Amino acid sequence: MQRFGTLSFGHYGPLGGGRQLSAGDSMLQAIDLAQGMDDLGVNGVSFRVHHFARQQSSPLPLLAAIAAKTERIEVGTGVIDMRYENPLYLAEEAASVDLISGGRLALGVSRGSPESVVRGYETFGYTDDDPRGTNLAREHFDLFLRAIDGEGLAERDPHSPFGGGTGMQRVEPHSPGLRSRVWWGAGSRETAEWAGRIGVNLMSSTLVTEADGRPFDILQAEQIDRFRSAWRDAGHAGTPRVSVSRSIFPLITDEDRLYFGHSQEGDGIGYIDGGRATFGKTYAAEPDALVEQLRQDAAVMSADTLMLTIPSQLGVAFNLRVVEAFARHVAPALGWQPNR
């Protein structure tokens, strides 16, 4: 593990006891938290994306705001649902954020997760014969990659009063190297292998769509190995990046123990998209115990980046303390050094 960051679900709405967190509050708090994490040398801040839900749905403006107020931290998504996206507009927005941030975008995309509505992407104007929208997502992703690679996609008008010319025009702005900062979120071995073949980074999901009795971390480490093998077999240059997500809470104060002291449940088995899946466990322990537990997690040790899923609705101060406790008492023993 060389890097770590956070993955926020960005929930807002009623908090209980008459308290309310608005969408605006959630985004402004995310900016404040990212600034505090940047000061600590944390490597990344990412956001879940869910449409028709009280969570982040159009995260690029938020990432641009964070990028403008920070210096080093990566700004990313985990993940944008490509079924909903206009690929060329996303390419323009992603390039803009990448340029504003100085190449700090970590754009995680995928087919998306189960929704709170029925085929919500159809409401956005996109259809697919596959009820899960897999083909649609990959078609959109293919066009998005062509766009950020700078391929000419629209014929120039030689009679245009705005420059004219002949040949094919790429979308603008263009950010060189953005392709190397794109990640595909994968929940299965097959999808991870596909990501390796096409040459994008791997954002391994919080679940794997296998359930054969083996622990979650072993199944996920196997997925990562297959991804890297597919990358090498395809002949891609360089070393791809891999991230995994975990719920990890160092128990240092009484408040920590009150919130998370009883959260050490094991792996879970459930159903998603009509099939069985294995879900990872929550880690909550004293720092020394956490270090030993995470050293035994095969996927955490295999990945270069660990993303902590944080309870963002508990506010900036609380979450910054959780992140700082991990940075000071756990991460250095796993190989992490502050991002300076």
XYZ file of C-alpha atoms in Angstrom:
340
model
C 0.000 0.000 0.000
C 1.659 3.180 -1.198
C -1.283 5.600 -1.104
C -4.518 6.072 0.759
C -7.529 8.318 0.431
C -11.231 8.412 1.178
C -14.392 7.321 -0.602
C -17.474 9.233 0.496
C -21.051 8.204 -0.207
C -22.027 11.859 0.162
C -25.340 11.150 1.883
C -27.524 14.094 2.808
C -31.042 14.513 4.160
C -32.533 13.832 7.606
C -29.969 12.852 10.259
C -32.395 12.137 13.087
C -33.278 14.235 16.087
C -34.670 16.936 13.828
C -31.295 17.564 12.206
C -31.029 17.991 8.452
C -28.011 17.934 6.123
C -28.729 19.708 2.857
C -27.133 18.960 -0.505
C -25.287 22.267 -0.293
C -24.022 21.496 3.206
C -22.768 18.098 2.018
C -20.755 19.585 -0.841
C -19.318 22.464 1.157
C -18.282 20.064 3.918
C -16.633 17.831 1.305
C -14.496 20.774 0.168
C -13.475 21.593 3.751
C -12.635 17.954 4.502
C -10.529 17.660 1.339
C -8.537 20.750 2.320
C -7.812 19.259 5.734
C -6.784 15.949 4.176
C -4.505 17.740 1.703
C -2.714 19.366 4.651
C -2.217 15.914 6.189
C -0.644 14.565 2.992
C -3.513 12.167 2.217
C -3.368 11.054 -1.421
C -6.943 11.170 -2.654
C -10.571 12.100 -2.087
C -13.282 10.342 -4.097
C -17.065 10.329 -4.200
C -19.734 7.761 -4.929
C -22.127 8.700 -7.730
C -25.814 7.748 -7.577
C -28.607 9.311 -9.601
C -32.122 9.812 -8.199
C -30.687 9.545 -4.678
C -29.590 11.968 -1.968
C -25.939 11.538 -2.870
C -23.521 13.033 -5.389
C -24.942 12.725 -8.899
C -22.877 15.228 -10.925
C -19.524 15.260 -9.105
C -17.318 17.099 -11.628
C -18.235 20.619 -10.366
C -17.425 19.479 -6.824
C -14.091 18.024 -7.938
C -13.235 21.269 -9.732
C -13.964 23.257 -6.567
C -11.802 20.921 -4.470
C -8.994 21.016 -7.046
C -8.987 24.818 -6.970
C -8.607 24.869 -3.173
C -5.998 22.112 -2.749
C -2.444 21.526 -3.926
C -1.599 17.823 -4.023
C -4.548 15.572 -3.320
C -6.120 13.530 -6.135
C -9.795 14.267 -6.802
C -11.866 11.370 -8.052
C -15.037 9.366 -8.384
C -15.937 5.852 -7.386
C -17.750 5.499 -9.729
C -19.555 7.484 -12.462
C -22.310 5.380 -14.045
C -21.549 5.401 -17.786
C -25.112 4.386 -18.654
C -26.214 7.930 -17.781
C -23.422 9.839 -19.489
C -23.106 11.741 -22.718
C -19.553 10.509 -23.468
C -18.372 13.627 -25.279
C -19.706 16.025 -22.662
C -18.067 13.900 -19.947
C -14.793 14.038 -21.900
C -14.971 17.848 -21.961
C -15.780 18.065 -18.238
C -13.111 15.533 -17.242
C -10.445 17.330 -19.261
C -11.448 20.630 -17.659
C -11.108 19.234 -14.127
C -7.830 17.529 -15.004
C -6.408 20.809 -16.304
C -7.664 22.822 -13.311
C -6.103 20.292 -10.943
C -2.803 19.982 -12.782
C -3.349 16.325 -13.631
C -4.824 15.259 -10.282
C -8.059 13.727 -11.554
C -8.661 10.044 -10.749
C -11.806 9.381 -12.770
C -13.485 6.137 -11.748
C -16.253 4.944 -14.071
C -18.184 1.717 -14.631
C -21.530 0.251 -15.579
C -22.796 1.480 -12.227
C -24.394 -0.156 -9.225
C -28.021 -1.138 -8.573
C -30.282 1.887 -8.473
C -33.155 3.230 -6.427
C -35.228 3.542 -9.626
C -36.035 1.233 -12.535
C -33.586 1.787 -15.447
C -33.091 5.420 -14.570
C -30.717 5.891 -17.498
C -33.728 5.569 -19.832
C -35.167 8.695 -18.223
C -31.900 10.397 -19.196
C -32.561 9.391 -22.805
C -30.446 6.228 -23.197
C -31.726 2.728 -23.927
C -30.213 -0.760 -24.088
C -31.555 -4.222 -24.902
C -29.631 -5.512 -21.876
C -31.815 -4.730 -18.819
C -28.669 -4.028 -16.793
C -27.310 -1.593 -19.380
C -23.923 -3.296 -19.710
C -23.652 -2.833 -23.469
C -24.740 0.788 -23.212
C -22.110 1.550 -20.565
C -19.289 0.051 -22.593
C -20.383 1.787 -25.804
C -20.382 5.106 -23.973
C -17.019 4.323 -22.419
C -15.469 3.454 -25.776
C -16.517 6.801 -27.244
C -15.345 8.622 -24.099
C -11.868 7.049 -24.421
C -11.665 7.996 -28.085
C -12.542 11.562 -27.155
C -9.972 11.971 -24.364
C -7.337 10.337 -26.588
C -7.791 13.290 -28.945
C -9.394 11.472 -31.859
C -11.124 13.704 -34.391
C -14.843 13.068 -34.059
C -16.635 15.897 -35.900
C -16.030 17.154 -39.426
C -14.732 20.710 -39.613
C -16.785 23.251 -41.515
C -14.584 24.997 -44.102
C -17.096 27.867 -44.270
C -17.269 28.497 -40.540
C -16.651 32.112 -39.467
C -14.849 30.705 -36.394
C -11.705 29.408 -38.082
C -13.005 26.838 -40.567
C -10.716 24.180 -41.940
C -10.964 20.633 -43.195
C -10.597 17.206 -41.616
C -11.872 15.977 -38.276
C -11.953 18.000 -35.052
C -11.412 16.630 -31.543
C -13.442 17.772 -28.550
C -11.970 20.561 -26.454
C -10.420 21.090 -24.023
C -7.908 18.270 -24.333
C -5.806 17.195 -21.343
C -2.731 15.147 -22.345
C -2.277 12.034 -20.234
C -5.856 11.928 -18.954
C -6.213 8.345 -20.232
C -3.641 7.234 -17.626
C -5.864 8.682 -14.893
C -9.015 6.762 -15.825
C -10.146 3.815 -13.667
C -12.772 1.141 -14.280
C -14.761 -0.085 -11.287
C -14.933 -3.876 -11.412
C -16.862 -6.333 -9.275
C -15.969 -9.521 -11.173
C -12.829 -11.245 -12.402
C -14.006 -11.031 -16.013
C -14.566 -7.283 -15.846
C -11.164 -6.773 -14.208
C -9.514 -8.725 -17.025
C -11.372 -6.609 -19.592
C -10.100 -3.416 -17.909
C -6.567 -4.770 -18.089
C -6.899 -5.585 -21.776
C -8.109 -2.112 -22.742
C -5.474 -0.415 -20.595
C -7.170 1.489 -17.755
C -6.562 1.383 -14.014
C -8.583 -0.921 -11.746
C -10.892 0.283 -8.995
C -11.841 -2.972 -7.315
C -15.333 -2.789 -5.875
C -16.489 -3.087 -2.267
C -17.824 -6.507 -3.300
C -16.915 -9.333 -5.655
C -19.556 -11.196 -7.622
C -18.248 -14.582 -6.535
C -19.181 -16.548 -3.449
C -17.289 -19.854 -3.300
C -16.537 -19.894 0.416
C -13.174 -18.160 0.226
C -12.619 -14.898 2.145
C -13.366 -11.615 0.419
C -9.738 -10.447 0.415
C -8.559 -13.644 -1.284
C -11.217 -13.376 -3.993
C -10.327 -9.713 -4.516
C -6.579 -10.398 -4.639
C -7.236 -13.008 -7.335
C -9.205 -10.412 -9.292
C -6.270 -7.992 -9.037
C -3.813 -10.659 -10.219
C -5.982 -11.389 -13.260
C -6.196 -7.692 -14.067
C -2.420 -7.281 -13.988
C -1.891 -10.403 -16.076
C -4.348 -9.118 -18.693
C -2.552 -5.764 -18.739
C 0.815 -7.444 -19.352
C -0.575 -9.843 -21.961
C -2.058 -6.898 -23.875
C 1.383 -5.308 -24.079
C 0.517 -2.034 -22.348
C 3.435 0.092 -21.198
C 3.947 1.126 -17.605
C 2.415 -0.165 -14.395
C -1.349 0.163 -13.860
C -2.738 1.380 -10.587
C -5.135 -0.605 -8.418
C -7.327 0.584 -5.559
C -9.448 -1.267 -3.018
C -11.952 0.153 -0.536
C -12.360 -0.727 3.127
C -14.282 0.539 6.156
C -11.486 1.086 8.712
C -11.800 2.852 12.056
C -8.896 3.189 14.524
C -10.332 3.063 18.039
C -8.485 5.781 19.938
C -11.097 7.795 21.848
C -14.216 6.840 23.775
C -16.267 8.408 20.996
C -14.587 6.075 18.467
C -15.479 3.078 20.599
C -19.052 4.318 21.003
C -19.565 4.638 17.242
C -17.496 1.733 15.925
C -16.455 -0.500 18.799
C -19.032 -3.126 17.808
C -18.460 -2.961 14.047
C -15.999 -5.829 13.586
C -18.355 -8.015 11.574
C -16.904 -10.521 9.122
C -17.386 -10.917 5.391
C -20.977 -10.993 4.179
C -22.783 -12.925 1.463
C -25.640 -11.320 -0.424
C -27.378 -11.062 -3.776
C -26.796 -8.392 -6.385
C -27.998 -8.275 -10.001
C -29.515 -11.727 -9.530
C -26.317 -13.446 -8.350
C -24.431 -14.181 -5.146
C -21.705 -11.792 -4.062
C -19.174 -11.530 -1.239
C -18.910 -8.262 0.687
C -15.905 -7.120 2.710
C -15.874 -6.732 6.459
C -15.437 -3.635 8.622
C -12.162 -3.154 10.494
C -12.428 -1.421 13.874
C -9.712 -1.938 16.483
C -6.839 -0.363 18.365
C -4.163 0.884 15.935
C -1.632 -1.901 16.613
C -4.304 -4.532 16.051
C -5.482 -2.782 12.890
C -1.972 -2.874 11.448
C -1.752 -6.622 11.943
C -5.253 -7.232 10.574
C -4.596 -5.184 7.443
C -1.254 -6.878 6.862
C -3.222 -10.119 6.656
C -5.613 -8.649 4.053
C -4.255 -9.986 0.757
C -5.997 -7.410 -1.430
C -4.958 -4.405 0.675
C -1.360 -5.586 0.487
C -1.611 -6.186 -3.267
C -3.180 -2.838 -4.197
C -1.170 0.374 -4.378
C -4.085 2.520 -3.122
C -6.453 2.008 -0.186
C -9.649 4.043 -0.029
C -11.328 4.471 3.362
C -15.109 4.595 3.190
C -16.063 7.397 5.558
C -19.367 8.361 7.224
C -19.469 11.819 5.645
C -22.768 12.749 7.286
C -20.980 12.867 10.669
C -19.275 16.101 9.652
C -15.864 17.499 8.817
C -14.264 17.452 12.274
C -15.221 13.857 13.001
C -14.121 12.496 9.638
C -10.891 14.466 9.620
C -10.074 12.962 12.996
C -10.730 9.439 11.664
C -8.493 10.087 8.659
C -5.769 11.684 10.777
C -5.794 8.743 13.203
C -5.304 6.335 10.291
C -2.556 8.525 8.814
C -0.645 8.811 12.097
C -1.134 5.439 13.735
C -1.809 2.851 11.005
C -0.841 3.840 7.452
C 2.926 4.350 8.007
C 3.270 0.759 9.220
C 1.681 -0.417 5.922
C 4.196 1.439 3.735
C 2.510 4.834 3.339
C 4.372 8.130 3.325
C 2.602 11.535 3.322
C 1.977 13.074 -0.084
C 4.359 16.048 -0.133
